[in-house]
PDB file of C-alpha atoms in Angstrom:
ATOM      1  CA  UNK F   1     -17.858  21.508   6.546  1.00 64.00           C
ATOM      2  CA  UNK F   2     -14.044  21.144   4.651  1.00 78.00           C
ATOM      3  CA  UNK F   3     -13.375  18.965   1.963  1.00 80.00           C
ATOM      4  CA  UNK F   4     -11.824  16.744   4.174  1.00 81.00           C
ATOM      5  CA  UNK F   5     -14.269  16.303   6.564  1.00 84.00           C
ATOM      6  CA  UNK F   6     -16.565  16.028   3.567  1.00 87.00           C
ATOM      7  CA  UNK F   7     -14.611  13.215   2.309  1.00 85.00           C
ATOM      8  CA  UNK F   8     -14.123  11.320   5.376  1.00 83.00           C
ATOM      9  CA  UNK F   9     -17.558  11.161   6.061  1.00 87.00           C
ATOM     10  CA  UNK F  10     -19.096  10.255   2.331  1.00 89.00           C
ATOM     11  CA  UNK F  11     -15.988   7.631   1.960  1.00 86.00           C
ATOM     12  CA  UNK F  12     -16.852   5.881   5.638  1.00 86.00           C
ATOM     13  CA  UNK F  13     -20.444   6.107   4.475  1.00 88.00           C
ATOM     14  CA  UNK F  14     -19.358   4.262   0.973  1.00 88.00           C
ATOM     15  CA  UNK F  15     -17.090   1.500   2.667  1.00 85.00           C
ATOM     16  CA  UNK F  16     -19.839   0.658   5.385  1.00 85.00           C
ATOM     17  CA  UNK F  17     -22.228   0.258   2.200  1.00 87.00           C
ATOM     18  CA  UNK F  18     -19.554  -1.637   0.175  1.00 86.00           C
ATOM     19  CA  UNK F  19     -18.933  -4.182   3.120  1.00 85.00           C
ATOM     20  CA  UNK F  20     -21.975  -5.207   3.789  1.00 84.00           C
ATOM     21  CA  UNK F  21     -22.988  -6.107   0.161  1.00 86.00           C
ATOM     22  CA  UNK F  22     -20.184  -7.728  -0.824  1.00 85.00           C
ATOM     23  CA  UNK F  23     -18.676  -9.775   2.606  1.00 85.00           C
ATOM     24  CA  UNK F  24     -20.094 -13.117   1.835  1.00 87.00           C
ATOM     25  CA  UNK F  25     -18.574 -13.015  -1.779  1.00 85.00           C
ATOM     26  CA  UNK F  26     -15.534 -12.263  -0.207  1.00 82.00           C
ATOM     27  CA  UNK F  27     -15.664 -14.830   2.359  1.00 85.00           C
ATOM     28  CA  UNK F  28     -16.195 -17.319  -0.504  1.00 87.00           C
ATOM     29  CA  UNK F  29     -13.424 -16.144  -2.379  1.00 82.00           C
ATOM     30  CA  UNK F  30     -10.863 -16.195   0.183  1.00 79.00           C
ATOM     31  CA  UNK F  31     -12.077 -20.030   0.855  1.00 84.00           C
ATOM     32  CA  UNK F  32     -11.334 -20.599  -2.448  1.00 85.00           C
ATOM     33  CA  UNK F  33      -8.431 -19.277  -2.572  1.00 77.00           C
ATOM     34  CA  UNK F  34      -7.194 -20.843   0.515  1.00 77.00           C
ATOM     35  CA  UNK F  35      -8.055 -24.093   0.544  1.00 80.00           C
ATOM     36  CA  UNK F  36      -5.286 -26.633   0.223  1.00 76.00           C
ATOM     37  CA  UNK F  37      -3.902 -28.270  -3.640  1.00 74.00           C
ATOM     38  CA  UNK F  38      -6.144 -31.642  -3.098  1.00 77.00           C
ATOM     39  CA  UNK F  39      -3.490 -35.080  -3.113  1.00 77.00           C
ATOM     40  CA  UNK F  40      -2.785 -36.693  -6.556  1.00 81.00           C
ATOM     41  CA  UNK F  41      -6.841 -38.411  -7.286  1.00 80.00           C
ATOM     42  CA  UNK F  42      -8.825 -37.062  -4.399  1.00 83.00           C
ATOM     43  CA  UNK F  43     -10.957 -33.985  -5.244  1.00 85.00           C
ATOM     44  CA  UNK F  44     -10.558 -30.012  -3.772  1.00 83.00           C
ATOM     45  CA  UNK F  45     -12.564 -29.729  -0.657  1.00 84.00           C
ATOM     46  CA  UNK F  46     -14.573 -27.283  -2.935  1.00 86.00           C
ATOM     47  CA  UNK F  47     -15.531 -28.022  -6.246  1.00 84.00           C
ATOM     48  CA  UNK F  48     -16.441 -24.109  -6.946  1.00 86.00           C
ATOM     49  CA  UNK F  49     -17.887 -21.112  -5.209  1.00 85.00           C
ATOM     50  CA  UNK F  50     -21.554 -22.179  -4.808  1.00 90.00           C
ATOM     51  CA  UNK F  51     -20.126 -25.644  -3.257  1.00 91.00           C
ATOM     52  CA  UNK F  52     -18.159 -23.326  -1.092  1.00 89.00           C
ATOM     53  CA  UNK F  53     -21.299 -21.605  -0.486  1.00 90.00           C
ATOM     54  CA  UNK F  54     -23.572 -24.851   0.569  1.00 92.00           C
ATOM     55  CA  UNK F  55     -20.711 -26.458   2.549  1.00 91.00           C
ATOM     56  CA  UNK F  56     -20.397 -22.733   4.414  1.00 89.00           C
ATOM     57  CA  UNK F  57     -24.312 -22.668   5.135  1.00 91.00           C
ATOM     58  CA  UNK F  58     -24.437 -26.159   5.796  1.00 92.00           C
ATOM     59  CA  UNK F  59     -21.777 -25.812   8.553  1.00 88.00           C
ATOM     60  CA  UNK F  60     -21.671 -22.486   9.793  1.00 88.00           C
ATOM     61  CA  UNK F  61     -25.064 -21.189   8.799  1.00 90.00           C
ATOM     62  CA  UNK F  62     -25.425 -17.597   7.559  1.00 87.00           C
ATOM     63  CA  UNK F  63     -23.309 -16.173   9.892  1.00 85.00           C
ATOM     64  CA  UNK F  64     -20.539 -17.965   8.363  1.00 86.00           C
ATOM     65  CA  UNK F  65     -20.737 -15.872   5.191  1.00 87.00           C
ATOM     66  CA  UNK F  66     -20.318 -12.728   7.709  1.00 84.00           C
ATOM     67  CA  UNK F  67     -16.883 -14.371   9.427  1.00 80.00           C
ATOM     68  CA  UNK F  68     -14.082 -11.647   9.744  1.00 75.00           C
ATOM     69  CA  UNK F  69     -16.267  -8.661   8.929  1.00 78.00           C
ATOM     70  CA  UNK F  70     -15.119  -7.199  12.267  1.00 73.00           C
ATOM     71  CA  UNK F  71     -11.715  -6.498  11.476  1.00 66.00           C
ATOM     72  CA  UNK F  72     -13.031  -4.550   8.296  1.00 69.00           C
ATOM     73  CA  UNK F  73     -16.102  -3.328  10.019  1.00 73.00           C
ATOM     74  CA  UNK F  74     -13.814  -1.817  12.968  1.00 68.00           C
ATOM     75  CA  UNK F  75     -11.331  -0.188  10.660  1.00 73.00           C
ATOM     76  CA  UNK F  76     -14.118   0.877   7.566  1.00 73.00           C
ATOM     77  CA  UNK F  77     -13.886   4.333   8.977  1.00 68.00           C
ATOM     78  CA  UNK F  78      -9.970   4.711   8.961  1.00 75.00           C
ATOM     79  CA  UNK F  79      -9.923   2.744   5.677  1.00 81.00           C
ATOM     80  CA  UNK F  80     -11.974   4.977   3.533  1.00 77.00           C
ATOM     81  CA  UNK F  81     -11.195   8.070   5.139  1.00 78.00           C
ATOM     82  CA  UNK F  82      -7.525   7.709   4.015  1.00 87.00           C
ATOM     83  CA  UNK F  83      -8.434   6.347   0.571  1.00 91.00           C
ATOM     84  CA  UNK F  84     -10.567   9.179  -0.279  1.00 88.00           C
ATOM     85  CA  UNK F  85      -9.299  11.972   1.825  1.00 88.00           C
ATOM     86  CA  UNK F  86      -6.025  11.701   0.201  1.00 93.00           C
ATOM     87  CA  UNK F  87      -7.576  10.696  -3.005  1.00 92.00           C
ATOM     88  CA  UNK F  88      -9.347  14.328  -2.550  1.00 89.00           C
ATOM     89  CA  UNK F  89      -5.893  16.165  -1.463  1.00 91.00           C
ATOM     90  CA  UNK F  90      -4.137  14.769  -4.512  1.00 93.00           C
ATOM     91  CA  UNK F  91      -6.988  16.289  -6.194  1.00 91.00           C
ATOM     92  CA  UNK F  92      -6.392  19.609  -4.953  1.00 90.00           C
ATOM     93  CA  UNK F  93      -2.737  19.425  -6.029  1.00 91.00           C
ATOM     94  CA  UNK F  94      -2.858  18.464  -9.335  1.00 92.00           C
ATOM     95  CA  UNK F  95      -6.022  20.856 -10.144  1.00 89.00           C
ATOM     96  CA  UNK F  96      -4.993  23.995 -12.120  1.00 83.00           C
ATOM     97  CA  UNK F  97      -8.016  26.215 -10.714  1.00 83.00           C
ATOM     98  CA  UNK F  98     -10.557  25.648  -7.882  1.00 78.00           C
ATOM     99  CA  UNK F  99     -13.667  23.154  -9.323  1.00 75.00           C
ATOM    100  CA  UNK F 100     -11.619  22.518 -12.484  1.00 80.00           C
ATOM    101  CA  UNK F 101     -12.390  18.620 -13.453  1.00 84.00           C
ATOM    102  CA  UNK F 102      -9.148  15.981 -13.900  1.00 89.00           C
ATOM    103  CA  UNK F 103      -8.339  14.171 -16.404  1.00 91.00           C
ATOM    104  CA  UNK F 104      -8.705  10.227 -16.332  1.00 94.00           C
ATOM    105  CA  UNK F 105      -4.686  10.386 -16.046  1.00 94.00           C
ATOM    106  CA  UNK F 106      -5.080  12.864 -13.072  1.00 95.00           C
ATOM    107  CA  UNK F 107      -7.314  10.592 -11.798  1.00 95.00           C
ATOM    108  CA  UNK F 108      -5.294   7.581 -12.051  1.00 97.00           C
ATOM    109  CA  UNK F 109      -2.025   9.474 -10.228  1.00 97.00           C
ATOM    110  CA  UNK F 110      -4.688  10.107  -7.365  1.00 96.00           C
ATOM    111  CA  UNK F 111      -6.053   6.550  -7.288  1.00 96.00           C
ATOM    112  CA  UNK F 112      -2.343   5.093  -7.334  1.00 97.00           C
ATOM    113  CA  UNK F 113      -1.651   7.575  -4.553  1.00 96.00           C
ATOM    114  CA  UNK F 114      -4.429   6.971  -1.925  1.00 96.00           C
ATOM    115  CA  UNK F 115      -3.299   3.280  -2.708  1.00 96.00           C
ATOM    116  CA  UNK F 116       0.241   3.432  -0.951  1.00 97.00           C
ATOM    117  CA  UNK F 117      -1.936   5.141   1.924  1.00 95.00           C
ATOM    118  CA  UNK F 118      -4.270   2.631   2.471  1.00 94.00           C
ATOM    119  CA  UNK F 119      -1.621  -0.105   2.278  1.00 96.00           C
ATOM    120  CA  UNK F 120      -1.083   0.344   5.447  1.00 94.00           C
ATOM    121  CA  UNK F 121      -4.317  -0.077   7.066  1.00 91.00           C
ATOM    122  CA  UNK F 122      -5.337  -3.056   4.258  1.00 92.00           C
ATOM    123  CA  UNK F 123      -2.782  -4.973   5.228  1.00 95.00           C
ATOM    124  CA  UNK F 124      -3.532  -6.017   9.011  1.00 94.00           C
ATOM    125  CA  UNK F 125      -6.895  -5.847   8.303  1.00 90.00           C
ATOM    126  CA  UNK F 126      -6.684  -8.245   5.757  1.00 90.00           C
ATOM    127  CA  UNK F 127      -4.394 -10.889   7.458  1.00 93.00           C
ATOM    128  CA  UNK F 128      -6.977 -10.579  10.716  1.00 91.00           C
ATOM    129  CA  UNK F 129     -10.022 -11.347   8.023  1.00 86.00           C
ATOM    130  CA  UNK F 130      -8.043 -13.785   6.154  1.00 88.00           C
ATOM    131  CA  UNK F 131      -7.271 -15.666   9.060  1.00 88.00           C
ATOM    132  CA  UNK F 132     -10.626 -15.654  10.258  1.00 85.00           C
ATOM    133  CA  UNK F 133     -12.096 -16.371   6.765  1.00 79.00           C
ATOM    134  CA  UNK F 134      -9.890 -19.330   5.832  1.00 79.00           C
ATOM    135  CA  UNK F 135      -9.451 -21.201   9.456  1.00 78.00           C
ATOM    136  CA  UNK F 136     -12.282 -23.766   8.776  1.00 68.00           C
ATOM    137  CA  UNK F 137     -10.559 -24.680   5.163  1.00 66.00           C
ATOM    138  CA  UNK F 138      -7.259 -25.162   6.712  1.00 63.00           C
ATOM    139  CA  UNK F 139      -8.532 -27.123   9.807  1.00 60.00           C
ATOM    140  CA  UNK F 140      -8.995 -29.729   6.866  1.00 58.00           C
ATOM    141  CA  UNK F 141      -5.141 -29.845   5.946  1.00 56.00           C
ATOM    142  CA  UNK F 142      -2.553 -31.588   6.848  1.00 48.00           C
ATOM    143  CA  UNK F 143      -1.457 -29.115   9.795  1.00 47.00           C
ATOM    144  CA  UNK F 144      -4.731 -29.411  11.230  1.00 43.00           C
ATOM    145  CA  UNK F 145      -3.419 -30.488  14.501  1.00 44.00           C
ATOM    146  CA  UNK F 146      -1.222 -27.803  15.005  1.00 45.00           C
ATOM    147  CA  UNK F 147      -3.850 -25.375  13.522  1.00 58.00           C
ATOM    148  CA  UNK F 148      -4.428 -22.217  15.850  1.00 63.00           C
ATOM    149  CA  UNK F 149      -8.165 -21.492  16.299  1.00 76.00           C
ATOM    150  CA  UNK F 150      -9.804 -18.194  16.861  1.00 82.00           C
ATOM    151  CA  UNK F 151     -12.339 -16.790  18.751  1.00 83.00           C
ATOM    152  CA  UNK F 152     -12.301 -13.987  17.057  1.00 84.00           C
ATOM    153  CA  UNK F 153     -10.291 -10.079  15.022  1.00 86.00           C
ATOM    154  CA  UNK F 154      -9.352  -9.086  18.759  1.00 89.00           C
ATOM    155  CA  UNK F 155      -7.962 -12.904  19.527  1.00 92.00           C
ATOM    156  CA  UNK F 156      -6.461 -13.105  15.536  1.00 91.00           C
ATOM    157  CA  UNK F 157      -4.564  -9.821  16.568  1.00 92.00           C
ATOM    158  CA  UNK F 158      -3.351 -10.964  19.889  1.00 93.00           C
ATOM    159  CA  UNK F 159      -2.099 -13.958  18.748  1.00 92.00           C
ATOM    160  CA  UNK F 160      -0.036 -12.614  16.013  1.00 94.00           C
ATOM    161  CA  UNK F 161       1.299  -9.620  18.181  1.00 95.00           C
ATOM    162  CA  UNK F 162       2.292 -12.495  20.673  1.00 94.00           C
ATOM    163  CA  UNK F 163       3.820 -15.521  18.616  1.00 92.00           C
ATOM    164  CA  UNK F 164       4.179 -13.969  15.207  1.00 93.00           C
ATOM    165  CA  UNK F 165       6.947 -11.443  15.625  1.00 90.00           C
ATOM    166  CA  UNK F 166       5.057  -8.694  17.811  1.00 94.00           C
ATOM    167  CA  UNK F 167       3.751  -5.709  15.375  1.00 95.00           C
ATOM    168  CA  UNK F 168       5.647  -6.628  12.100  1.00 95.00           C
ATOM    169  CA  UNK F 169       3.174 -10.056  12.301  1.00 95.00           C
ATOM    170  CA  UNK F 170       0.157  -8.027  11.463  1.00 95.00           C
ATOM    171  CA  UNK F 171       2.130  -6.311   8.037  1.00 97.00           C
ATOM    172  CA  UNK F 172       2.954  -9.586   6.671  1.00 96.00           C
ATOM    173  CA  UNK F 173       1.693  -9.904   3.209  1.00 95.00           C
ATOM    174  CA  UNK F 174       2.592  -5.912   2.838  1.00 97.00           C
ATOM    175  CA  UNK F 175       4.093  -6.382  -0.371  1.00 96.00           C
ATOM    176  CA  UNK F 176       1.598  -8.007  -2.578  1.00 97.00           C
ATOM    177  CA  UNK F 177      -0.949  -5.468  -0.660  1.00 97.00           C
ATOM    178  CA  UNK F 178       0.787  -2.798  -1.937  1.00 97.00           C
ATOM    179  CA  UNK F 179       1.219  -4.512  -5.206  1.00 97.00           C
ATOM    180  CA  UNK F 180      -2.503  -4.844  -5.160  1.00 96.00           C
ATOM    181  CA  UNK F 181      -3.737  -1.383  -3.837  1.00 97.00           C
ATOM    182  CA  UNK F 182      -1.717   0.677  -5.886  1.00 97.00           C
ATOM    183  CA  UNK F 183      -2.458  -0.296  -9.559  1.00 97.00           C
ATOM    184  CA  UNK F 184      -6.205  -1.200  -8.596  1.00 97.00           C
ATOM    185  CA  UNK F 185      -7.042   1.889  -7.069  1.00 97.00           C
ATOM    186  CA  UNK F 186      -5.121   3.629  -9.729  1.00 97.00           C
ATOM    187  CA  UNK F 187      -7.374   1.433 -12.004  1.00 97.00           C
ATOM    188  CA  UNK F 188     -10.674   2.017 -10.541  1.00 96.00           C
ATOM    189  CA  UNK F 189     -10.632   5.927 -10.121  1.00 96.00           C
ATOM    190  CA  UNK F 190      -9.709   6.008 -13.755  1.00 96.00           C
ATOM    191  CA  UNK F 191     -12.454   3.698 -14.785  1.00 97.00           C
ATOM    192  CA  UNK F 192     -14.968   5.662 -12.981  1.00 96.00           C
ATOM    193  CA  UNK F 193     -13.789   8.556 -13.923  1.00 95.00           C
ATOM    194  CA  UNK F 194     -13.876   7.898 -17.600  1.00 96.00           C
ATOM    195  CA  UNK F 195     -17.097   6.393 -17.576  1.00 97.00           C
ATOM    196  CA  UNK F 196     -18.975   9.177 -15.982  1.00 95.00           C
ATOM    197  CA  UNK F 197     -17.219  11.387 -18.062  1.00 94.00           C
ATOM    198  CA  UNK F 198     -18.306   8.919 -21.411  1.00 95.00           C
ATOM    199  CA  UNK F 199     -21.627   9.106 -19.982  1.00 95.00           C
ATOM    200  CA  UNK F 200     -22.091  12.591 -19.630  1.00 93.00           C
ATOM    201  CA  UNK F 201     -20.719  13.445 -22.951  1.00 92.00           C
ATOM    202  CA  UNK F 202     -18.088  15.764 -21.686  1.00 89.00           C
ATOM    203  CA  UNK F 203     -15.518  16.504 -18.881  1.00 87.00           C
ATOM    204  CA  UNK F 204     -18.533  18.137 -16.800  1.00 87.00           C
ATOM    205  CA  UNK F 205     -20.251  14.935 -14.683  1.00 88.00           C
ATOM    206  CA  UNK F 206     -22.163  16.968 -12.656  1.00 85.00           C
ATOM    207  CA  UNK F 207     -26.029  16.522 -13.953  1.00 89.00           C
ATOM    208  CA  UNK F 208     -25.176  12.537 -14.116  1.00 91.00           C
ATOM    209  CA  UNK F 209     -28.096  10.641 -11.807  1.00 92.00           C
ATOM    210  CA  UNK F 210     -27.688   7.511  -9.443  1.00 93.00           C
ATOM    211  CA  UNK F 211     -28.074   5.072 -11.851  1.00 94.00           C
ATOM    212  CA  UNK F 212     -24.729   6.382 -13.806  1.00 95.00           C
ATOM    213  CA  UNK F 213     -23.083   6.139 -10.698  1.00 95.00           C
ATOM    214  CA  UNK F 214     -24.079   2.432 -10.098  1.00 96.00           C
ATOM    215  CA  UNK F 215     -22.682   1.818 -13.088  1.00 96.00           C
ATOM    216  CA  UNK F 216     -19.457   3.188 -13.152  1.00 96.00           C
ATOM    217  CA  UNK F 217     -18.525   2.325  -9.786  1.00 96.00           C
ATOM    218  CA  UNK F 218     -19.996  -1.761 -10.634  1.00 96.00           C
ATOM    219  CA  UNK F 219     -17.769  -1.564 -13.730  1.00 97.00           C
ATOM    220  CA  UNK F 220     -14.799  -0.015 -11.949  1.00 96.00           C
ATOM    221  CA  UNK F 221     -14.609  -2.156  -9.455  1.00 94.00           C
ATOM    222  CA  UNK F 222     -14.893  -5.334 -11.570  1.00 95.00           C
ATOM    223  CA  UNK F 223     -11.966  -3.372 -13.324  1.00 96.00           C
ATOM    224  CA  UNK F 224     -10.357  -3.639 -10.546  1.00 95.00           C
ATOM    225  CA  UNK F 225      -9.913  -7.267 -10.047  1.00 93.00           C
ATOM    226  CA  UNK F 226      -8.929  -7.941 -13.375  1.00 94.00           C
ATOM    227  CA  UNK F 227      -5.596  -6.188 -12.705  1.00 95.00           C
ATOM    228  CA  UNK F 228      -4.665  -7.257  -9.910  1.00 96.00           C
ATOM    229  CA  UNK F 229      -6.471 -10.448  -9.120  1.00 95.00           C
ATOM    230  CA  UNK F 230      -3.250 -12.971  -8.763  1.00 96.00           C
ATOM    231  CA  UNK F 231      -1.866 -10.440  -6.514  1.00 96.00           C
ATOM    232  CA  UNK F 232      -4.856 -10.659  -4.398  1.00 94.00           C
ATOM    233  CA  UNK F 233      -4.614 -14.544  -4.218  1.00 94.00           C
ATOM    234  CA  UNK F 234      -0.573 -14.612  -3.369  1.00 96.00           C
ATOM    235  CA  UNK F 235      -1.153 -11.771  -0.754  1.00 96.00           C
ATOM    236  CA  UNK F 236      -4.263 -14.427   1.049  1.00 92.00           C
ATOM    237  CA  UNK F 237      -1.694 -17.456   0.978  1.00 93.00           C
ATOM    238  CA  UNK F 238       1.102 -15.211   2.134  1.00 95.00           C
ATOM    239  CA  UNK F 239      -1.526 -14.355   5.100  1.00 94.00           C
ATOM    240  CA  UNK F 240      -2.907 -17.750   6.445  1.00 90.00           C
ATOM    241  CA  UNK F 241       0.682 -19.187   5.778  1.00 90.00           C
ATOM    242  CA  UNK F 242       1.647 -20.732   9.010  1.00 87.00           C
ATOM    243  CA  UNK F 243       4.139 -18.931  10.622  1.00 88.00           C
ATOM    244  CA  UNK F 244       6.407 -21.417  12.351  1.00 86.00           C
ATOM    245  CA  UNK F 245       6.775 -23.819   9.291  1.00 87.00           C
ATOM    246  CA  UNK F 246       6.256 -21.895   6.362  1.00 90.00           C
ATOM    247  CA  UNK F 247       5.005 -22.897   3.214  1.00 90.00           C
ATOM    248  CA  UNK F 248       5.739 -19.590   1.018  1.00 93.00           C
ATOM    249  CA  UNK F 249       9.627 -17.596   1.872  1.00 92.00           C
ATOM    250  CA  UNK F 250       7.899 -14.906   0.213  1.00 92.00           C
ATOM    251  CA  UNK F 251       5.725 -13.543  -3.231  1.00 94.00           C
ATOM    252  CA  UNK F 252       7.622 -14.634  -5.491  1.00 95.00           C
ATOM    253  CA  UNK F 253       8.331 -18.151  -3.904  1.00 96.00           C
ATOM    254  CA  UNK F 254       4.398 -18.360  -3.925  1.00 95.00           C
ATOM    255  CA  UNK F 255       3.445 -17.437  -7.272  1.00 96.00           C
ATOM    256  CA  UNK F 256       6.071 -19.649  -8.379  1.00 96.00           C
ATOM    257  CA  UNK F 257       4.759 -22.717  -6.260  1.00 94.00           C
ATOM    258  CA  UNK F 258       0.985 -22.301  -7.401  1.00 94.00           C
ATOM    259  CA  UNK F 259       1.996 -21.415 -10.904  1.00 94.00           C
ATOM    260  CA  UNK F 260       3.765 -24.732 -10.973  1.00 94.00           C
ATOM    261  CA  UNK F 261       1.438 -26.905  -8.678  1.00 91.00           C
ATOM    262  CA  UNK F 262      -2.002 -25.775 -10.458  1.00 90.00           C
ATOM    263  CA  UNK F 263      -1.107 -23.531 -13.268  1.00 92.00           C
ATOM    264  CA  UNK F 264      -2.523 -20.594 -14.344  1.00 93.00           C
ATOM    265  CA  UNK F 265      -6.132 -21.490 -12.493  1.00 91.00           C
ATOM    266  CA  UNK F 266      -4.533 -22.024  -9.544  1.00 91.00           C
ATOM    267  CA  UNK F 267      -3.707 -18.219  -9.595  1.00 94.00           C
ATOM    268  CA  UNK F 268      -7.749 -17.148 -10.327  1.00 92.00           C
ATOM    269  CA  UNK F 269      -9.095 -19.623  -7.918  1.00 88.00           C
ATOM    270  CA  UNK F 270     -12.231 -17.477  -6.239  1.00 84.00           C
ATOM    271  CA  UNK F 271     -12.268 -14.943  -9.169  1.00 91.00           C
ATOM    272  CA  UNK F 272     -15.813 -16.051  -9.834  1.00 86.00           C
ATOM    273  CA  UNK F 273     -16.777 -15.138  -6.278  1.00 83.00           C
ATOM    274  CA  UNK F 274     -14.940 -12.245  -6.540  1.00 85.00           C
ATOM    275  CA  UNK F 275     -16.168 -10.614  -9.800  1.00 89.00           C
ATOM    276  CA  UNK F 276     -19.647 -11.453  -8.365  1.00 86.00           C
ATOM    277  CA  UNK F 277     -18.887  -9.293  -5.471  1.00 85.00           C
ATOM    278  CA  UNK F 278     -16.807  -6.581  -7.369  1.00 89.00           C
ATOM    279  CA  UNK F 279     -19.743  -4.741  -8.931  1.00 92.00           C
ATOM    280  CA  UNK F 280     -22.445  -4.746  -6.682  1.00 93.00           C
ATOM    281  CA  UNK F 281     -20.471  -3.771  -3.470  1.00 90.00           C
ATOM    282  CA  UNK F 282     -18.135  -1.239  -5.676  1.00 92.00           C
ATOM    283  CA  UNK F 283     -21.422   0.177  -7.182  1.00 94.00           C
ATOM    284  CA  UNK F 284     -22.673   0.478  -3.538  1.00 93.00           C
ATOM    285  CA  UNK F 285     -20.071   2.429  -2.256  1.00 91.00           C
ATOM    286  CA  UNK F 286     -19.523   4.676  -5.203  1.00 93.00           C
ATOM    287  CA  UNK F 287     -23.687   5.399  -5.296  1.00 94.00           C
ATOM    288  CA  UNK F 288     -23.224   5.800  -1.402  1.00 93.00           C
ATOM    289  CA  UNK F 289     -20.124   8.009  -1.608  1.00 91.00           C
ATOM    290  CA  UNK F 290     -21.470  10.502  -4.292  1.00 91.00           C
ATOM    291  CA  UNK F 291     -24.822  10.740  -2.625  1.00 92.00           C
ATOM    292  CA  UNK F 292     -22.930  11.676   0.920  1.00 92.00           C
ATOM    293  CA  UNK F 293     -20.676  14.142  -0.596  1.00 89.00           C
ATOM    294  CA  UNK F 294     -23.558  15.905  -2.639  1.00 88.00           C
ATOM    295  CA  UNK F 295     -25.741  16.231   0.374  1.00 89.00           C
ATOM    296  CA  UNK F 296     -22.533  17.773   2.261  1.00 87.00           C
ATOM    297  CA  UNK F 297     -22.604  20.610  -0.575  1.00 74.00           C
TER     298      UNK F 297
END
């Protein structure tokens, strides 16, 4: 089997792993994130993520922590066989001699690369989970009766190709996808790639076990959000902004609007949730990934 094959299959392996631990974090988080500035003296319609979490089960039930994991269940194979295939090519290009090991900074050039790649498949995915995610927070707002409701990713994706501009409706939120995906992957391939290297005392990882691995991939995925968290939250209003009256004209309009509304917390709402998720399901997929890929030879 090639290295690319090799990669496609431990990274879809990694991202199936990684999406079914951490979903119902991230279905908390993007309520949180979502959910309308309360009027002057009434409360937030959450008062944190394990409200968010009771009023969820209370409601929905368990399957309402699972809401929009199609989209990213359907795509998980695509996703992850971009971000580390390409991670894996870059790899090749920027090693000096066949089974040579990078350096952190080689590492990071990779990361940053298979970011711009995945872009492109993050960013409908995310606006079809999004949507799906935050459509029982908004029902709440004032737009409520003009809210579109959805049956489901293949009825989100309709909808958008119909009334939302056709195929540039599903890329909307590109920018602050970008502007997340590239410095956190660049982030998170460093981080792991430092820390095994920390941990093994030296440049050669190769004799680290399972439990380094859940380690390094926990912590570099919690690195992760703590770059690029705010961009995360501007890219999920941007997303379930209504399309035919607008809220946000664009990223900067939107950080500008929460920054001034709520302040610095209102651009970290759901980064408890988040952080929660970040290491187990990023420890998950790392463990998964490095397991695949060693089996593959």
């Amino acid at each position: 089997m090639g290295d690319v094959a090799k990669d496609l299959t431990s990274g879809t392996i990694g991202g199936a792993a990684q999406l079914i631990v951490g979903h119902p974090f991230d279905t908390i988080k993007v309520k949180l994130q979502s959910q309308p500035a309360p009027l002057p003296g009434q409360p937030p319609k959450y008062a944190g993520a394990m409200d968010a979490v009771k009023q969820t089960l209370a409601a929905e039930g368990p399957r309402g922590l699972y809401k929009g994991m199609g989209a990213p269940l359907a795509t998980v194979a695509a996703f992850n066989a971009v971000l580390f295939t390409v991670r894996g090519q870059m790899e090749a290009l920027l090693r000096l001699e066949p089974g040579a090991t990078l350096t952190v900074g080689q590492q990071v050039i990779c990361g940053a690369g298979a970011g711009v790649a995945v872009s492109f498949l993050a960013c409908p995915t995310e606006l079809i989970k999004c949507r799906l995610q935050a459509q029982s927070v908004l029902a709440d707002s004032a737009s409520a009766g003009v809210l579109v409701k959805y049956g489901g990713p293949m009825d989100v994706a309709r909808h958008v190709l119909k009334s939302e501009g056709g195929v540039r409706g599903l890329f909307k939120g590109m920018v602050p996808t970008l502007a997340r995906e590239v410095p956190g992957n660049a982030v998170v391939f460093g981080v792991y790639e430092a820390l095994k290297q920390y941990m093994a005392g030296g440049a050669d990882t190769s004799k680290l076990g399972r439990g380094s691995f859940i380690v390094a991939g926990g912590l570099a995925g919690a690195a992760f959000w703590l770059t690029v968290y705010p961009t995360d939250v501007i890219k999920s209003v941007i997303q379930v902004d209504d399309y035919k009256n607008p809220k946000y004209t664009g990223s900067i309009n939107a950080f500008r609007r929460i920054f001034a509304s709520e302040g610095v917390k209102g651009l970290y709402k759901g980064f408890g949730p988040a952080m929660a998720r970040s290491v187990p399901a990023n420890a998950a997929c790392f463990l998964a990934y490095e397991v695949t890929r060693s089996s593959l030879g």
